[in-house]
Amino acid sequence: MSFVDLHSHSTASDGTLPPREVVRLAKERGLSALALTDHDTIGGIAEAADEAEKVGLDFLPGIEISCEYAPGTMHILGYGIDPKSPVLTDMTERLIEGRDNRNPKIVAKLQSLNVAITMDEVEAEAKGGVVGRPHIAAILVRKGYVSSIKQAFNEYLAPGGKAYFDKERLSSKQALGMILESGGLPVLAHAFQLRTENDAQLETIVKNLVDQGLAGIEVMHSDHDAAWIEKCTRLADRYGLVKTGGSDFHGGNKKDIDLGHAAGRRVPRAYYDALVARLQSVKKAG
Ligand code: AMP
Ligand code: ZN
Ligand code: FE
Ligand code: FE
């Protein structure tokens, strides 16, 4: 049996390992393929692809986009996107601008709450990557304002927290359109995080995304227990979606998640092969 990880983050966004080291770790863990799916950026793709070639690991470029959605979180993964696509470049620039508008608001609010933190520190924490709330959370932990990243989110950074600000998001239609136009396959990430109330509501959302061009659904994820894997598998079968899976590895920013492991399960190589086969069939048709 061979295993893969199709959901991972590096220092290009809010992971703590550089792209090269995520690839090396995948190799160490005995995986045969990896997708790097940083938030709003393909900044880590070239480095990861280069290292994957060196160590002999199959590699798929990816991205993860946050969409307008309530009450939970809707993230769309894009696999096999062309890093040179102008649509992709424009859109990621715009998303990063949205972050650049939001992050100083969070920092100013924290300062008003007598938390000693500056944008310079946040930028330094992000090491040149796309700045996300986990970077701010890591500073709050290091300075002793909270005892964990989780607590930083609960008290300050998550909706309802004392320093929560939203950022500009794309509609699902825009996100899927952008991924499709840049030659990628859009996949619904961690459906558990949609926080739907029942299976019918989940199916309505998935059906709507399918109408917008959704190609896959993340079945295995660190948040998915057996019941969620079953729900997502059923939806995949019903709507002809490819099944994907990954850990959502973030290095030290999510200490309980290890690369190659999704809630105690391992993602079969067949998921990667089916995803690549679908990408190739779309490329041929297009
Ligand atoms: P941002 O991209 O800045 O909006 O931050 C999103 C990142 O924060 C993602 O990596 C999430 O996994 C992480 N995140 C969101 N909510 C929480 C939470 N309640 N606890 C820990 N991490 C979270
Ligand atoms: Zn993240
Ligand atoms: Fe996500
Ligand atoms: Fe993720």
mmCIF file of C-alpha atoms and ligand atoms in Angstrom:
data_model
loop_
_atom_site.group_PDB
_atom_site.id
_atom_site.type_symbol
_atom_site.label_atom_id
_atom_site.label_comp_id
_atom_site.label_asym_id
_atom_site.label_seq_id
_atom_site.Cartn_x
_atom_site.Cartn_y
_atom_site.Cartn_z
ATOM 1 C CA MET A 1 0.000 0.000 0.000
ATOM 2 C CA SER A 2 1.230 3.468 -0.848
ATOM 3 C CA PHE A 3 -0.025 6.670 0.784
ATOM 4 C CA VAL A 4 -0.218 10.362 -0.075
ATOM 5 C CA ASP A 5 -1.092 13.748 1.475
ATOM 6 C CA LEU A 6 -3.087 16.178 -0.652
ATOM 7 C CA HIS A 7 -3.535 19.038 1.845
ATOM 8 C CA SER A 8 -0.523 20.777 3.361
ATOM 9 C CA HIS A 9 0.745 24.266 4.234
ATOM 10 C CA SER A 10 4.250 25.739 4.247
ATOM 11 C CA THR A 11 5.858 29.046 5.239
ATOM 12 C CA ALA A 12 4.473 30.407 1.953
ATOM 13 C CA SER A 13 1.288 30.798 4.037
ATOM 14 C CA ASP A 14 0.697 29.813 7.670
ATOM 15 C CA GLY A 15 2.667 26.588 7.962
ATOM 16 C CA THR A 16 5.963 26.618 9.869
ATOM 17 C CA LEU A 17 8.131 24.489 7.541
ATOM 18 C CA PRO A 18 9.559 25.877 4.286
ATOM 19 C CA PRO A 19 8.141 24.185 1.147
ATOM 20 C CA ARG A 20 11.355 22.203 0.663
ATOM 21 C CA GLU A 21 11.100 20.763 4.164
ATOM 22 C CA VAL A 22 7.442 19.804 3.784
ATOM 23 C CA VAL A 23 8.494 17.757 0.757
ATOM 24 C CA ARG A 24 11.390 16.163 2.636
ATOM 25 C CA LEU A 25 9.110 15.289 5.527
ATOM 26 C CA ALA A 26 6.639 13.682 3.113
ATOM 27 C CA LYS A 27 9.493 11.540 1.804
ATOM 28 C CA GLU A 28 10.567 10.668 5.367
ATOM 29 C CA ARG A 29 7.011 9.659 6.201
ATOM 30 C CA GLY A 30 7.137 7.248 3.275
ATOM 31 C CA LEU A 31 4.502 9.050 1.194
ATOM 32 C CA SER A 32 4.570 8.629 -2.585
ATOM 33 C CA ALA A 33 2.838 11.916 -3.493
ATOM 34 C CA LEU A 34 2.179 15.341 -1.974
ATOM 35 C CA ALA A 35 0.120 18.407 -2.835
ATOM 36 C CA LEU A 36 1.076 21.769 -1.321
ATOM 37 C CA THR A 37 -2.084 23.834 -0.769
ATOM 38 C CA ASP A 38 -1.093 27.135 0.816
ATOM 39 C CA HIS A 39 -3.760 29.759 1.522
ATOM 40 C CA ASP A 40 -4.167 32.297 -1.293
ATOM 41 C CA THR A 41 -0.714 31.748 -2.772
ATOM 42 C CA ILE A 42 1.347 29.587 -5.077
ATOM 43 C CA GLY A 43 4.513 31.161 -3.653
ATOM 44 C CA GLY A 44 5.795 27.821 -2.351
ATOM 45 C CA ILE A 45 5.057 25.715 -5.420
ATOM 46 C CA ALA A 46 8.283 26.191 -7.390
ATOM 47 C CA GLU A 47 10.505 25.324 -4.415
ATOM 48 C CA ALA A 48 8.385 22.311 -3.459
ATOM 49 C CA ALA A 49 8.266 21.006 -7.041
ATOM 50 C CA ASP A 50 12.034 21.332 -7.321
ATOM 51 C CA GLU A 51 12.627 19.396 -4.104
ATOM 52 C CA ALA A 52 10.042 16.752 -5.045
ATOM 53 C CA GLU A 53 11.917 16.152 -8.267
ATOM 54 C CA LYS A 54 15.181 15.810 -6.332
ATOM 55 C CA VAL A 55 13.888 13.347 -3.750
ATOM 56 C CA GLY A 56 11.643 11.418 -6.153
ATOM 57 C CA LEU A 57 8.180 12.275 -4.874
ATOM 58 C CA ASP A 58 5.120 12.870 -7.064
ATOM 59 C CA PHE A 59 3.990 16.448 -6.590
ATOM 60 C CA LEU A 60 0.805 18.307 -7.406
ATOM 61 C CA PRO A 61 0.627 22.111 -7.217
ATOM 62 C CA GLY A 62 -2.316 23.344 -5.179
ATOM 63 C CA ILE A 63 -3.916 26.303 -3.442
ATOM 64 C CA GLU A 64 -6.620 26.809 -0.801
ATOM 65 C CA ILE A 65 -9.127 29.649 -1.125
ATOM 66 C CA SER A 66 -11.496 30.909 1.606
ATOM 67 C CA CYS A 67 -14.989 31.701 0.317
ATOM 68 C CA GLU A 68 -17.842 33.894 1.495
ATOM 69 C CA TYR A 69 -19.916 31.629 3.676
ATOM 70 C CA ALA A 70 -21.642 31.539 7.048
ATOM 71 C CA PRO A 71 -21.918 30.272 9.728
ATOM 72 C CA GLY A 72 -18.870 28.016 9.290
ATOM 73 C CA THR A 73 -15.923 28.076 6.923
ATOM 74 C CA MET A 74 -15.909 27.199 3.226
ATOM 75 C CA HIS A 75 -12.491 26.450 1.778
ATOM 76 C CA ILE A 76 -11.959 25.372 -1.813
ATOM 77 C CA LEU A 77 -8.796 23.533 -2.809
ATOM 78 C CA GLY A 78 -7.500 23.978 -6.352
ATOM 79 C CA TYR A 79 -5.317 21.166 -7.725
ATOM 80 C CA GLY A 80 -3.109 21.216 -10.801
ATOM 81 C CA ILE A 81 -3.428 24.957 -11.359
ATOM 82 C CA ASP A 82 -0.962 26.487 -13.789
ATOM 83 C CA PRO A 83 1.302 28.744 -11.676
ATOM 84 C CA LYS A 84 1.777 31.003 -14.702
ATOM 85 C CA SER A 85 -1.936 31.662 -15.175
ATOM 86 C CA PRO A 86 -2.622 35.431 -15.165
ATOM 87 C CA VAL A 87 -6.130 34.880 -13.704
ATOM 88 C CA LEU A 88 -4.539 33.095 -10.783
ATOM 89 C CA THR A 89 -1.894 35.780 -10.260
ATOM 90 C CA ASP A 90 -4.496 38.581 -10.323
ATOM 91 C CA MET A 91 -6.787 36.804 -7.918
ATOM 92 C CA THR A 92 -4.080 35.864 -5.408
ATOM 93 C CA GLU A 93 -2.815 39.462 -5.437
ATOM 94 C CA ARG A 94 -6.298 40.662 -4.644
ATOM 95 C CA LEU A 95 -6.717 38.137 -1.831
ATOM 96 C CA ILE A 96 -3.407 39.166 -0.302
ATOM 97 C CA GLU A 97 -4.513 42.811 -0.475
ATOM 98 C CA GLY A 98 -7.613 41.758 1.463
ATOM 99 C CA ARG A 99 -5.322 40.324 4.131
ATOM 100 C CA ASP A 100 -3.169 43.468 4.112
ATOM 101 C CA ASN A 101 -6.322 45.466 4.874
ATOM 102 C CA ARG A 102 -7.418 43.155 7.664
ATOM 103 C CA ASN A 103 -4.242 42.294 9.564
ATOM 104 C CA PRO A 104 -3.435 45.838 10.815
ATOM 105 C CA LYS A 105 -7.011 46.087 12.148
ATOM 106 C CA ILE A 106 -6.466 42.964 14.243
ATOM 107 C CA VAL A 107 -3.121 44.266 15.512
ATOM 108 C CA ALA A 108 -4.553 47.732 16.350
ATOM 109 C CA LYS A 109 -7.417 46.131 18.241
ATOM 110 C CA LEU A 110 -5.001 43.907 20.182
ATOM 111 C CA GLN A 111 -2.903 46.982 21.037
ATOM 112 C CA SER A 112 -6.024 48.715 22.340
ATOM 113 C CA LEU A 113 -6.501 45.674 24.591
ATOM 114 C CA ASN A 114 -2.974 46.246 25.972
ATOM 115 C CA VAL A 115 -1.416 43.383 24.050
ATOM 116 C CA ALA A 116 2.155 44.254 23.050
ATOM 117 C CA ILE A 117 2.242 43.336 19.362
ATOM 118 C CA THR A 118 3.214 45.169 16.179
ATOM 119 C CA MET A 119 2.710 44.545 12.460
ATOM 120 C CA ASP A 120 6.512 44.248 12.150
ATOM 121 C CA GLU A 121 6.467 41.305 14.535
ATOM 122 C CA VAL A 122 3.612 39.721 12.611
ATOM 123 C CA GLU A 123 5.467 40.135 9.300
ATOM 124 C CA ALA A 124 8.578 38.630 10.876
ATOM 125 C CA GLU A 125 6.552 35.681 12.159
ATOM 126 C CA ALA A 126 5.234 35.071 8.626
ATOM 127 C CA LYS A 127 8.832 34.933 7.278
ATOM 128 C CA GLY A 128 7.844 36.588 4.011
ATOM 129 C CA GLY A 129 4.832 34.326 3.451
ATOM 130 C CA VAL A 130 1.158 35.248 3.231
ATOM 131 C CA VAL A 131 0.192 36.562 6.697
ATOM 132 C CA GLY A 132 -2.602 34.693 8.455
ATOM 133 C CA ARG A 133 -4.180 34.671 11.876
ATOM 134 C CA PRO A 134 -2.076 31.661 13.010
ATOM 135 C CA HIS A 135 0.998 33.942 12.842
ATOM 136 C CA ILE A 136 -0.677 36.399 15.203
ATOM 137 C CA ALA A 137 -1.784 33.489 17.383
ATOM 138 C CA ALA A 138 1.794 32.177 17.570
ATOM 139 C CA ILE A 139 2.999 35.561 18.868
ATOM 140 C CA LEU A 140 0.251 35.663 21.491
ATOM 141 C CA VAL A 141 1.326 32.198 22.680
ATOM 142 C CA ARG A 142 5.029 33.065 22.714
ATOM 143 C CA LYS A 143 4.398 36.218 24.751
ATOM 144 C CA GLY A 144 2.253 34.344 27.229
ATOM 145 C CA TYR A 145 -1.069 36.114 26.583
ATOM 146 C CA VAL A 146 -2.628 32.726 25.873
ATOM 147 C CA SER A 147 -1.476 29.156 26.404
ATOM 148 C CA SER A 148 -2.241 27.752 22.949
ATOM 149 C CA ILE A 149 -3.048 28.681 19.362
ATOM 150 C CA LYS A 150 -6.550 27.337 20.009
ATOM 151 C CA GLN A 151 -6.994 29.709 22.951
ATOM 152 C CA ALA A 152 -5.669 32.629 20.866
ATOM 153 C CA PHE A 153 -8.425 31.948 18.333
ATOM 154 C CA ASN A 154 -11.136 31.420 20.923
ATOM 155 C CA GLU A 155 -10.352 34.574 22.875
ATOM 156 C CA TYR A 156 -9.162 36.940 20.166
ATOM 157 C CA LEU A 157 -9.022 35.808 16.551
ATOM 158 C CA ALA A 158 -12.070 33.664 15.722
ATOM 159 C CA PRO A 159 -15.517 35.149 15.016
ATOM 160 C CA GLY A 160 -16.845 36.367 18.371
ATOM 161 C CA GLY A 161 -13.275 36.910 19.628
ATOM 162 C CA LYS A 162 -12.148 40.298 20.953
ATOM 163 C CA ALA A 163 -9.981 41.153 17.947
ATOM 164 C CA TYR A 164 -11.816 39.416 15.118
ATOM 165 C CA PHE A 165 -11.988 41.097 11.728
ATOM 166 C CA ASP A 166 -13.065 39.438 8.514
ATOM 167 C CA LYS A 167 -11.144 39.760 5.268
ATOM 168 C CA GLU A 168 -12.374 40.162 1.726
ATOM 169 C CA ARG A 169 -13.374 36.786 0.355
ATOM 170 C CA LEU A 170 -14.361 35.423 -3.028
ATOM 171 C CA SER A 171 -17.759 33.958 -3.656
ATOM 172 C CA SER A 172 -17.604 30.223 -4.307
ATOM 173 C CA LYS A 173 -18.472 30.973 -7.920
ATOM 174 C CA GLN A 174 -15.473 33.290 -8.276
ATOM 175 C CA ALA A 175 -13.118 30.860 -6.543
ATOM 176 C CA LEU A 176 -14.220 27.889 -8.640
ATOM 177 C CA GLY A 177 -14.154 29.984 -11.812
ATOM 178 C CA MET A 178 -10.619 31.151 -11.085
ATOM 179 C CA ILE A 179 -9.369 27.619 -10.385
ATOM 180 C CA LEU A 180 -11.017 26.213 -13.524
ATOM 181 C CA GLU A 181 -9.702 29.055 -15.682
ATOM 182 C CA SER A 182 -6.188 28.459 -14.446
ATOM 183 C CA GLY A 183 -6.382 24.810 -15.454
ATOM 184 C CA GLY A 184 -7.065 23.368 -12.007
ATOM 185 C CA LEU A 185 -9.694 21.180 -10.398
ATOM 186 C CA PRO A 186 -11.775 22.706 -7.582
ATOM 187 C CA VAL A 187 -12.331 20.487 -4.544
ATOM 188 C CA LEU A 188 -14.410 21.238 -1.449
ATOM 189 C CA ALA A 189 -12.115 21.067 1.609
ATOM 190 C CA HIS A 190 -13.069 19.752 5.078
ATOM 191 C CA ALA A 191 -16.872 19.841 4.664
ATOM 192 C CA PHE A 192 -17.114 19.349 8.432
ATOM 193 C CA GLN A 193 -16.102 22.999 8.834
ATOM 194 C CA LEU A 194 -19.206 24.168 6.947
ATOM 195 C CA ARG A 195 -21.016 23.462 10.203
ATOM 196 C CA THR A 196 -24.162 22.385 8.382
ATOM 197 C CA GLU A 197 -27.127 21.366 10.499
ATOM 198 C CA ASN A 198 -28.062 18.204 8.625
ATOM 199 C CA ASP A 199 -27.263 16.042 5.615
ATOM 200 C CA ALA A 200 -29.877 17.723 3.410
ATOM 201 C CA GLN A 201 -28.297 21.138 3.939
ATOM 202 C CA LEU A 202 -24.846 19.724 3.187
ATOM 203 C CA GLU A 203 -26.130 18.145 -0.007
ATOM 204 C CA THR A 204 -27.738 21.419 -1.134
ATOM 205 C CA ILE A 205 -24.424 23.225 -0.718
ATOM 206 C CA VAL A 206 -22.491 20.525 -2.566
ATOM 207 C CA LYS A 207 -25.058 20.425 -5.365
ATOM 208 C CA ASN A 208 -24.784 24.200 -5.794
ATOM 209 C CA LEU A 209 -20.982 23.928 -5.947
ATOM 210 C CA VAL A 210 -21.265 21.106 -8.493
ATOM 211 C CA ASP A 211 -23.360 23.456 -10.661
ATOM 212 C CA GLN A 212 -20.482 25.940 -10.396
ATOM 213 C CA GLY A 213 -17.938 23.346 -11.542
ATOM 214 C CA LEU A 214 -16.859 21.498 -8.397
ATOM 215 C CA ALA A 215 -14.778 18.443 -9.364
ATOM 216 C CA GLY A 216 -14.001 16.814 -6.041
ATOM 217 C CA ILE A 217 -14.595 16.578 -2.331
ATOM 218 C CA GLU A 218 -12.091 16.082 0.470
ATOM 219 C CA VAL A 219 -13.152 12.865 2.120
ATOM 220 C CA MET A 220 -10.283 12.282 4.548
ATOM 221 C CA HIS A 221 -9.136 15.201 6.702
ATOM 222 C CA SER A 222 -7.907 15.698 10.254
ATOM 223 C CA ASP A 223 -11.392 16.961 11.195
ATOM 224 C CA HIS A 224 -13.239 14.019 9.589
ATOM 225 C CA ASP A 225 -14.332 11.039 11.651
ATOM 226 C CA ALA A 226 -15.833 7.882 10.128
ATOM 227 C CA ALA A 227 -19.285 9.478 9.831
ATOM 228 C CA TRP A 228 -17.925 12.472 7.888
ATOM 229 C CA ILE A 229 -15.860 10.248 5.626
ATOM 230 C CA GLU A 230 -19.014 8.302 4.862
ATOM 231 C CA LYS A 231 -21.092 11.448 4.208
ATOM 232 C CA CYS A 232 -18.462 12.840 1.829
ATOM 233 C CA THR A 233 -17.957 9.506 0.078
ATOM 234 C CA ARG A 234 -21.688 9.248 -0.542
ATOM 235 C CA LEU A 235 -21.777 12.763 -2.012
ATOM 236 C CA ALA A 236 -18.725 12.001 -4.165
ATOM 237 C CA ASP A 237 -20.422 8.906 -5.566
ATOM 238 C CA ARG A 238 -23.740 10.671 -6.107
ATOM 239 C CA TYR A 239 -22.288 13.680 -7.950
ATOM 240 C CA GLY A 240 -19.346 12.022 -9.728
ATOM 241 C CA LEU A 241 -16.770 13.902 -7.662
ATOM 242 C CA VAL A 242 -13.207 12.724 -7.160
ATOM 243 C CA LYS A 243 -12.371 11.875 -3.564
ATOM 244 C CA THR A 244 -9.325 13.516 -2.034
ATOM 245 C CA GLY A 245 -7.700 13.508 1.367
ATOM 246 C CA GLY A 246 -4.983 15.125 3.383
ATOM 247 C CA SER A 247 -3.838 16.081 6.844
ATOM 248 C CA ASP A 248 -3.999 19.916 6.551
ATOM 249 C CA PHE A 249 -0.479 19.911 7.962
ATOM 250 C CA HIS A 250 0.694 23.315 9.301
ATOM 251 C CA GLY A 251 3.878 22.249 11.156
ATOM 252 C CA GLY A 252 4.164 23.821 14.613
ATOM 253 C CA ASN A 253 1.064 25.972 14.056
ATOM 254 C CA LYS A 254 -1.092 22.835 14.414
ATOM 255 C CA LYS A 255 0.919 20.569 16.640
ATOM 256 C CA ASP A 256 -1.594 17.721 16.752
ATOM 257 C CA ILE A 257 -1.497 17.198 12.976
ATOM 258 C CA ASP A 258 1.218 15.085 11.366
ATOM 259 C CA LEU A 259 1.920 14.986 7.637
ATOM 260 C CA GLY A 260 0.383 11.906 6.027
ATOM 261 C CA HIS A 261 -2.155 11.329 8.800
ATOM 262 C CA ALA A 262 -5.793 12.419 8.730
ATOM 263 C CA ALA A 263 -7.482 11.683 12.058
ATOM 264 C CA GLY A 264 -5.572 8.432 12.409
ATOM 265 C CA ARG A 265 -6.131 7.371 8.809
ATOM 266 C CA ARG A 266 -3.816 7.359 5.815
ATOM 267 C CA VAL A 267 -4.811 8.591 2.369
ATOM 268 C CA PRO A 268 -4.517 5.901 -0.315
ATOM 269 C CA ARG A 269 -2.450 6.512 -3.416
ATOM 270 C CA ALA A 270 -5.588 5.755 -5.470
ATOM 271 C CA TYR A 271 -6.973 9.191 -4.481
ATOM 272 C CA TYR A 272 -3.982 10.919 -6.017
ATOM 273 C CA ASP A 273 -4.118 8.754 -9.141
ATOM 274 C CA ALA A 274 -7.837 9.475 -9.665
ATOM 275 C CA LEU A 275 -7.249 13.214 -9.207
ATOM 276 C CA VAL A 276 -4.407 13.227 -11.735
ATOM 277 C CA ALA A 277 -6.468 11.125 -14.171
ATOM 278 C CA ARG A 278 -9.366 13.622 -13.891
ATOM 279 C CA LEU A 279 -6.990 16.532 -14.466
ATOM 280 C CA GLN A 280 -5.624 14.863 -17.577
ATOM 281 C CA SER A 281 -9.078 14.104 -18.955
ATOM 282 C CA VAL A 282 -10.128 17.756 -18.428
ATOM 283 C CA LYS A 283 -6.946 19.006 -20.123
ATOM 284 C CA LYS A 284 -7.607 16.710 -23.100
ATOM 285 C CA ALA A 285 -11.230 17.822 -23.371
ATOM 286 C CA GLY A 286 -10.272 21.516 -23.041
HETATM 287 P P1 AMP B 1 -6.711 33.365 7.935
HETATM 288 O O1 AMP B 1 -6.248 32.749 6.654
HETATM 289 O O2 AMP B 1 -5.803 34.438 8.391
HETATM 290 O O3 AMP B 1 -8.144 33.768 7.935
HETATM 291 O O4 AMP B 1 -6.569 32.193 9.016
HETATM 292 C C1 AMP B 1 -7.019 30.918 8.680
HETATM 293 C C2 AMP B 1 -6.164 29.889 9.362
HETATM 294 O O5 AMP B 1 -6.467 29.913 10.746
HETATM 295 C C3 AMP B 1 -6.400 28.465 8.898
HETATM 296 O O6 AMP B 1 -5.156 27.781 8.837
HETATM 297 C C4 AMP B 1 -7.210 27.850 9.961
HETATM 298 O O7 AMP B 1 -6.988 26.492 10.106
HETATM 299 C C5 AMP B 1 -6.775 28.605 11.195
HETATM 300 N N1 AMP B 1 -7.884 28.661 12.134
HETATM 301 C C6 AMP B 1 -9.110 29.179 11.908
HETATM 302 N N2 AMP B 1 -9.895 29.073 13.009
HETATM 303 C C7 AMP B 1 -9.132 28.454 13.949
HETATM 304 C C8 AMP B 1 -9.346 28.047 15.305
HETATM 305 N N3 AMP B 1 -10.519 28.274 15.911
HETATM 306 N N4 AMP B 1 -8.331 27.433 15.953
HETATM 307 C C9 AMP B 1 -7.144 27.222 15.344
HETATM 308 N N5 AMP B 1 -6.864 27.574 14.081
HETATM 309 C C10 AMP B 1 -7.846 28.182 13.382
HETATM 310 ZN ZN ZN B 2 -3.849 27.564 7.412
HETATM 311 FE FE FE B 3 -8.854 25.044 5.258
HETATM 312 FE FE FE B 4 -5.684 24.019 4.865
#
